[in-house]
Coordinates of C-alpha atoms and ligand atoms in Angstrom, one line a residue:
M1 CA -168.0 72.7 79.4
T2 CA -166.1 70.1 77.5
V3 CA -165.1 71.0 73.9
K4 CA -163.1 69.4 71.4
A5 CA -159.5 70.5 71.0
Y6 CA -156.0 69.6 69.4
G7 CA -153.2 69.7 71.4
A8 CA -150.0 68.0 72.7
Y9 CA -149.0 66.2 75.8
A10 CA -145.4 67.2 75.7
G11 CA -142.7 69.0 73.0
D12 CA -141.2 65.9 71.5
K13 CA -145.2 64.8 71.1
P14 CA -147.5 65.4 67.7
L15 CA -150.6 67.3 68.2
E16 CA -153.7 65.1 68.7
S17 CA -157.2 65.1 70.0
M18 CA -158.1 66.0 73.2
D19 CA -161.0 67.5 75.6
I20 CA -160.9 70.3 77.2
V21 CA -162.6 72.2 80.0
R22 CA -164.1 75.7 79.4
R23 CA -165.2 78.0 82.0
I24 CA -168.8 78.9 82.2
A25 CA -168.9 82.5 81.3
G26 CA -168.8 85.3 83.9
P27 CA -170.6 88.6 84.0
H28 CA -167.8 90.1 81.5
D29 CA -167.2 87.1 79.5
V30 CA -168.0 86.7 76.3
K31 CA -168.6 83.1 74.6
I32 CA -167.3 82.4 71.4
D33 CA -167.9 79.1 69.2
I34 CA -165.0 79.2 67.3
A35 CA -165.2 79.1 63.3
Y36 CA -161.5 79.2 62.3
C37 CA -158.0 79.5 63.7
G38 CA -154.6 80.3 62.0
V39 CA -151.6 79.1 62.5
C40 CA -148.9 81.1 64.0
H41 CA -144.9 79.9 63.7
S42 CA -145.2 81.1 67.9
D43 CA -147.5 78.1 67.9
I44 CA -144.6 75.8 66.5
H45 CA -142.1 77.2 68.8
Q46 CA -144.3 76.8 71.9
V47 CA -145.8 73.2 71.3
R48 CA -142.4 72.1 70.4
A49 CA -141.3 73.7 73.7
E50 CA -138.2 75.4 71.6
W51 CA -139.3 78.9 73.5
A52 CA -138.6 78.0 77.6
G53 CA -142.1 77.5 79.9
T54 CA -144.4 75.6 78.0
L55 CA -146.8 73.9 80.0
F56 CA -148.4 71.1 79.1
P57 CA -151.1 69.9 77.8
C58 CA -150.8 72.5 75.0
V59 CA -153.9 73.8 72.8
P60 CA -151.9 76.4 70.7
G61 CA -154.0 78.9 68.3
H62 CA -154.2 82.8 69.0
E63 CA -155.4 83.7 65.7
I64 CA -159.4 82.7 66.5
V65 CA -162.4 84.2 64.5
G66 CA -165.9 83.4 65.4
R67 CA -169.0 84.2 66.4
V68 CA -170.6 84.8 69.9
S69 CA -172.9 82.4 71.3
A70 CA -173.4 84.1 74.8
V71 CA -172.4 86.8 77.1
G72 CA -172.4 87.7 80.4
E73 CA -174.8 90.2 82.0
H74 CA -172.4 93.1 82.5
V75 CA -171.1 92.6 78.6
S76 CA -172.2 95.8 76.5
G77 CA -170.1 95.7 73.4
F78 CA -171.2 92.3 72.2
K79 CA -174.3 90.1 71.4
E80 CA -175.3 86.5 70.3
G81 CA -174.4 86.1 66.3
D82 CA -171.7 88.9 66.2
L83 CA -168.6 88.2 64.7
V84 CA -165.5 88.7 67.1
G85 CA -162.1 87.4 66.8
V86 CA -159.2 86.8 70.0
G87 CA -155.6 87.6 69.4
C88 CA -152.6 86.7 71.6
M89 CA -153.9 87.7 74.9
V90 CA -157.1 87.2 77.3
D91 CA -155.7 89.3 80.0
S92 CA -153.9 91.7 82.0
C93 CA -153.7 93.8 85.0
Q94 CA -155.5 96.5 83.5
H95 CA -154.4 99.6 85.7
C96 CA -151.0 99.7 84.6
A97 CA -149.2 102.6 82.2
D98 CA -149.3 99.9 79.7
C99 CA -152.8 98.7 79.8
N100 CA -154.5 102.3 80.5
E101 CA -152.4 103.6 76.8
G102 CA -154.0 100.5 75.3
L103 CA -150.5 99.0 75.6
E104 CA -151.6 95.8 77.4
N105 CA -149.5 93.4 75.1
Y106 CA -146.8 94.9 77.3
C107 CA -148.4 94.7 80.4
D108 CA -146.0 92.6 83.0
H109 CA -149.3 90.9 83.8
M110 CA -150.3 90.2 80.3
V111 CA -152.0 86.8 79.8
P112 CA -151.2 84.8 76.4
T113 CA -154.3 83.6 75.1
Y114 CA -152.3 79.6 75.9
N115 CA -149.5 78.8 78.0
G116 CA -150.5 81.9 80.1
P117 CA -151.5 81.6 83.7
T118 CA -155.5 81.1 84.5
A119 CA -157.6 80.0 87.5
D120 CA -159.1 77.7 84.6
A121 CA -158.2 74.3 84.3
P122 CA -156.0 72.9 83.8
G123 CA -153.9 76.0 85.3
H124 CA -152.8 77.5 82.3
T125 CA -154.7 79.1 79.4
L126 CA -155.7 77.0 76.3
G127 CA -155.8 78.3 72.8
G128 CA -157.8 78.3 69.3
Y129 CA -157.1 75.1 68.4
S130 CA -160.7 74.2 69.9
Q131 CA -164.5 74.4 69.4
Q132 CA -164.9 77.2 71.8
I133 CA -163.2 80.0 73.9
V134 CA -164.6 82.3 76.8
V135 CA -162.8 85.9 77.2
H136 CA -163.0 88.4 78.6
E137 CA -164.7 91.2 76.3
R138 CA -162.3 93.8 76.7
Y139 CA -160.0 91.4 75.0
V140 CA -162.2 90.6 72.0
L141 CA -162.4 92.2 68.8
R142 CA -165.5 93.0 66.5
I143 CA -164.9 91.9 62.9
R144 CA -166.2 94.2 60.6
H145 CA -165.1 92.4 57.3
N146 CA -167.6 90.1 55.3
A147 CA -169.0 86.8 57.0
A148 CA -167.7 84.8 53.8
Q149 CA -164.3 86.3 54.6
L150 CA -163.7 84.8 58.1
A151 CA -161.5 82.1 57.7
A152 CA -159.1 84.6 55.4
V153 CA -159.3 87.3 58.7
A154 CA -158.8 84.9 61.2
P155 CA -154.3 85.3 60.4
L156 CA -154.9 89.4 60.9
L157 CA -155.2 88.7 64.6
C158 CA -151.5 87.7 65.1
A159 CA -149.8 88.3 61.8
G160 CA -151.6 91.6 60.9
I161 CA -151.2 93.0 64.5
T162 CA -147.4 92.0 64.4
T163 CA -146.6 93.7 61.0
W164 CA -149.1 96.8 61.8
S165 CA -148.0 97.5 65.3
P166 CA -144.3 98.1 63.9
L167 CA -145.3 100.0 60.7
R168 CA -147.5 102.2 62.7
H169 CA -144.9 102.9 65.3
W170 CA -142.0 103.9 63.2
K171 CA -144.6 105.9 60.8
V172 CA -144.0 103.9 57.4
G173 CA -146.1 105.7 54.8
P174 CA -145.6 107.7 51.7
G175 CA -142.3 108.5 50.3
H176 CA -140.5 105.5 52.7
K177 CA -138.7 102.6 50.9
V178 CA -139.5 100.1 53.3
G179 CA -138.3 96.1 53.4
I180 CA -140.1 92.8 54.8
V181 CA -137.6 90.1 55.1
G182 CA -139.4 86.8 55.2
I183 CA -141.8 86.1 53.6
G184 CA -144.5 83.7 55.6
G185 CA -147.0 84.5 57.6
L186 CA -146.2 87.7 59.1
G187 CA -144.2 89.0 56.1
H188 CA -146.6 88.1 53.4
M189 CA -149.2 90.7 55.8
G190 CA -146.3 93.1 56.4
I191 CA -146.2 93.6 52.5
K192 CA -149.7 94.3 51.8
L193 CA -149.9 96.5 55.0
A194 CA -147.0 98.5 53.9
N195 CA -148.4 98.6 50.7
A196 CA -151.8 100.1 51.7
M197 CA -149.7 102.5 54.4
G198 CA -148.2 103.8 50.5
A199 CA -144.8 103.1 50.9
H200 CA -142.7 101.4 48.2
V201 CA -142.1 98.0 49.4
V202 CA -139.5 96.0 48.7
A203 CA -139.4 92.6 50.1
F204 CA -136.5 90.2 50.8
T205 CA -136.8 86.7 50.5
T206 CA -134.8 83.3 50.2
S207 CA -137.0 81.4 48.3
E208 CA -137.3 81.8 44.2
S209 CA -140.4 80.8 44.2
K210 CA -141.7 83.9 46.1
R211 CA -139.8 86.4 44.1
D212 CA -143.3 86.8 41.6
A213 CA -145.5 85.5 44.5
A214 CA -144.0 88.8 46.7
R215 CA -144.7 91.4 43.9
A216 CA -148.5 89.9 43.4
L217 CA -148.9 90.6 47.2
G218 CA -148.1 94.4 46.8
A219 CA -144.3 94.2 46.8
H220 CA -143.0 97.0 44.3
E221 CA -139.4 94.9 44.1
A222 CA -138.7 91.5 45.4
V223 CA -135.0 90.2 46.1
V224 CA -133.6 86.8 46.9
S225 CA -131.8 87.7 49.8
R226 CA -129.6 84.6 49.0
N227 CA -127.9 86.6 46.1
A228 CA -125.3 89.2 47.4
D229 CA -125.8 91.0 44.2
E230 CA -129.3 91.7 44.5
L231 CA -128.7 92.8 48.1
A232 CA -126.5 95.3 47.1
A233 CA -128.2 96.9 45.0
H234 CA -130.3 97.9 47.9
A235 CA -127.1 99.4 50.0
A236 CA -128.1 102.0 52.4
S237 CA -131.4 103.1 50.8
L238 CA -134.4 101.8 53.2
D239 CA -135.5 103.9 55.5
F240 CA -137.3 101.0 57.8
I241 CA -136.9 97.2 57.6
L242 CA -139.4 94.6 59.1
N243 CA -137.7 91.3 59.8
T244 CA -139.8 88.4 60.3
V245 CA -137.2 85.4 60.0
A246 CA -138.1 82.6 62.0
A247 CA -134.6 81.3 62.4
P248 CA -131.0 83.0 63.1
H249 CA -129.4 84.4 60.3
D250 CA -127.3 87.4 59.8
L251 CA -128.8 90.8 60.9
D252 CA -125.7 93.0 59.4
A253 CA -126.7 92.0 55.5
F254 CA -129.7 93.9 55.8
L255 CA -128.7 96.3 58.7
A256 CA -126.4 97.0 55.6
L257 CA -129.7 98.1 53.6
L258 CA -130.4 100.9 55.8
K259 CA -130.0 104.8 55.4
R260 CA -128.8 107.4 57.9
D261 CA -131.3 107.4 60.7
G262 CA -133.2 104.0 59.1
S263 CA -134.0 101.5 61.4
M264 CA -135.1 97.5 61.6
T265 CA -137.4 96.0 64.0
L266 CA -137.1 92.2 64.4
V267 CA -140.4 90.4 65.2
G268 CA -139.3 86.9 64.1
A269 CA -138.7 85.3 67.2
P270 CA -136.0 82.4 66.8
A271 CA -135.1 80.2 69.6
S272 CA -131.3 80.5 69.7
P273 CA -129.8 84.0 69.4
H274 CA -128.4 85.7 65.9
P275 CA -125.1 86.4 65.4
S276 CA -124.4 89.5 67.0
P277 CA -124.7 92.6 64.6
Q278 CA -121.7 94.4 63.9
V279 CA -121.8 97.9 66.2
F280 CA -120.0 99.8 63.2
N281 CA -122.9 98.8 61.1
L282 CA -125.0 100.4 63.8
I283 CA -122.8 103.7 64.3
M284 CA -121.6 104.7 61.1
K285 CA -125.1 105.6 59.9
R286 CA -127.1 106.1 63.2
R287 CA -128.9 103.1 62.4
S288 CA -131.4 101.6 65.1
L289 CA -132.0 97.8 65.8
A290 CA -135.6 97.2 67.6
G291 CA -138.0 94.8 68.5
S292 CA -141.7 94.8 68.7
M293 CA -144.3 92.5 70.6
I294 CA -148.1 91.7 68.7
G295 CA -150.0 94.9 69.4
G296 CA -152.6 96.3 72.2
I297 CA -155.8 95.8 71.8
P298 CA -157.0 99.3 70.7
E299 CA -154.4 99.1 67.5
T300 CA -155.2 95.9 66.7
Q301 CA -159.0 96.9 66.5
E302 CA -158.2 100.0 64.3
M303 CA -155.8 97.6 61.9
L304 CA -159.1 95.0 61.8
D305 CA -161.1 98.0 60.7
F306 CA -158.2 99.7 58.2
C307 CA -158.2 95.8 56.7
A308 CA -162.0 95.9 56.5
E309 CA -162.2 99.2 54.8
H310 CA -159.5 98.2 52.2
G311 CA -160.3 94.7 51.5
I312 CA -157.2 93.3 52.9
V313 CA -157.0 89.8 54.1
S314 CA -154.6 87.0 54.4
D315 CA -153.8 84.6 51.6
I316 CA -154.7 81.1 53.1
E317 CA -154.8 77.4 52.5
M318 CA -157.4 75.5 54.9
I319 CA -156.8 72.7 57.0
R320 CA -158.4 70.2 59.0
A321 CA -157.3 69.9 62.4
D322 CA -155.7 66.5 62.3
E323 CA -153.4 67.9 59.4
I324 CA -151.9 70.3 61.8
N325 CA -148.7 67.8 62.1
D326 CA -148.2 67.8 58.6
A327 CA -148.9 71.6 58.3
Y328 CA -146.1 72.3 60.9
E329 CA -143.6 70.4 58.8
R330 CA -144.5 72.4 55.8
M331 CA -143.9 75.6 57.5
L332 CA -140.6 75.0 58.8
K333 CA -140.1 74.6 55.0
G334 CA -141.3 77.8 53.9
D335 CA -144.1 75.3 52.1
V336 CA -147.2 77.3 52.6
K337 CA -148.4 80.6 50.3
Y338 CA -149.3 82.1 53.1
R339 CA -151.1 81.0 56.4
F340 CA -152.7 77.8 57.2
V341 CA -156.2 78.0 58.8
I342 CA -157.7 75.4 61.2
D343 CA -161.6 74.4 60.1
S344 CA -162.8 74.6 63.6
A345 CA -165.8 72.5 62.2
S346 CA -163.3 69.5 61.4
L347 CA -162.5 69.2 65.3
A348 CA -165.8 67.2 65.6
D349 CA -165.6 64.4 63.2
Ligands
NAP1 P1 -143.5 81.6 58.9 O1 -144.7 81.7 58.5 O2 -142.9 80.2 58.8 O3 -142.6 82.4 58.2 C1 -141.1 82.9 58.1 C2 -140.4 82.9 57.2 O4 -139.3 83.1 57.2 C3 -140.4 81.8 56.2 O5 -141.6 81.4 55.2 C4 -139.4 82.2 55.3 O6 -139.4 83.1 54.4 C5 -138.4 83.0 56.2 N1 -137.3 81.9 56.8 C6 -135.9 82.4 56.2 N2 -135.0 81.2 56.6 C7 -135.7 80.6 57.4 C8 -135.4 79.3 58.3 N3 -134.0 79.1 58.4 N4 -136.4 79.1 58.9 C9 -137.5 79.4 59.1 N5 -138.0 80.4 58.0 C10 -137.1 81.3 57.5 O7 -143.6 82.1 60.3 P2 -144.6 83.6 61.2 O8 -145.6 82.9 61.5 O9 -144.7 84.6 60.2 O10 -143.8 84.1 62.5 C11 -142.2 84.1 62.2 C12 -141.6 84.5 63.1 O11 -142.4 85.8 63.8 C13 -141.6 83.1 64.2 O12 -140.3 83.6 64.7 C14 -142.7 83.4 65.4 O13 -142.7 83.1 66.2 C15 -142.6 85.1 65.0 N6 -143.6 85.9 65.9 C16 -143.4 87.1 66.5 C17 -144.7 87.6 66.8 C18 -144.4 89.4 67.8 O14 -145.0 89.6 68.6 N7 -142.9 89.6 68.1 C19 -145.6 87.5 66.8 C20 -145.9 86.1 65.7 C21 -145.0 85.3 65.3 P3 -138.6 83.4 53.2 O15 -138.9 82.2 52.6 O16 -139.4 84.3 52.6 O17 -137.2 83.5 53.0
ZN2 ZN1 -148.9 84.5 66.8

């Protein structure tokens, strides 16, 4: 089946309209009419070949929401008409220790929603900037939000789970002072989720214009991280920091804000390395520096259900598919509050 998509033929080419082929739904597959797809900074890194290994043509998009339009004969969990989501992966080995623990995101054979190996044409997966997608039911999430909120739910499928997973893993909750660094798509969800978990949230932004906006999202304090005095006021006081910044920067400035036994988790994935942290910044207060990649399917469902229950969605700006190249330029300037979402209906025009 041929469907419309938006993608690029090379890393130095803009995205453009293209036709792609989706497989016929197999016995365990769910066919989804995509309603909206969020725009993640990882899409920019990959479609512009900033990370190694991008396969072209590249159709990005891993914040997918829509309605089920058909299911295979052995699908038990979904039926036609259901509101569903697909995040950053569409397959994994399904039997290793990671898969058995519901941490398919760490499986050595995890297949990303785009740019991963598949038997389908053209030999690598194609993502959600498209009209339809066909996905094994194990990797399909149920959406319990109101249908009217669907566009604003899309970013939960990556920005939501990528911040939820480390906040839960590091047991963030009441009594914790938590820093969120970089108030973009991921960071704004980090603020909302850490607030809902009961933590005292401090937002760290390079953008003066986001100081008040961060408070409106649920931050109890907001710091412009370019101001050394403002940073110093929080020295050795934070239990946990979630760092979402998409570019190399001085990690020591933030490590110095952790109290004894505090930890900073990096989720931002810049193409070139950070200047390395000073070892003494870690050993002097037994601090730790960690990383985290998206999240597993069960915890993604847990996050979606938590957000539905607590009325949490993303703050979005809706765009047409043919506005995507401009949207990327604005994201690189930090000029979006806080996530672009593509209206998939515009692909048909
Ligand atoms: P985004 O919406 O573009 O937000 C990134 C934010 O980082 C910016 O809004 C800005 O916030 C801050 N920033 C500060 N200096 C920057 C600079 N020189 N260049 C760019 N940003 C700068 O991006 P996102 O979608 O949240 O993604 C953030 C990073 O996480 C990306 O590297 C992405 O690839 C990565 N990611 C990782 C995972 C994972 O599993 N680990 C999953 C998804 C995305 P302020 O204006 O507040 O300073
Ligand atoms: Zn993403």
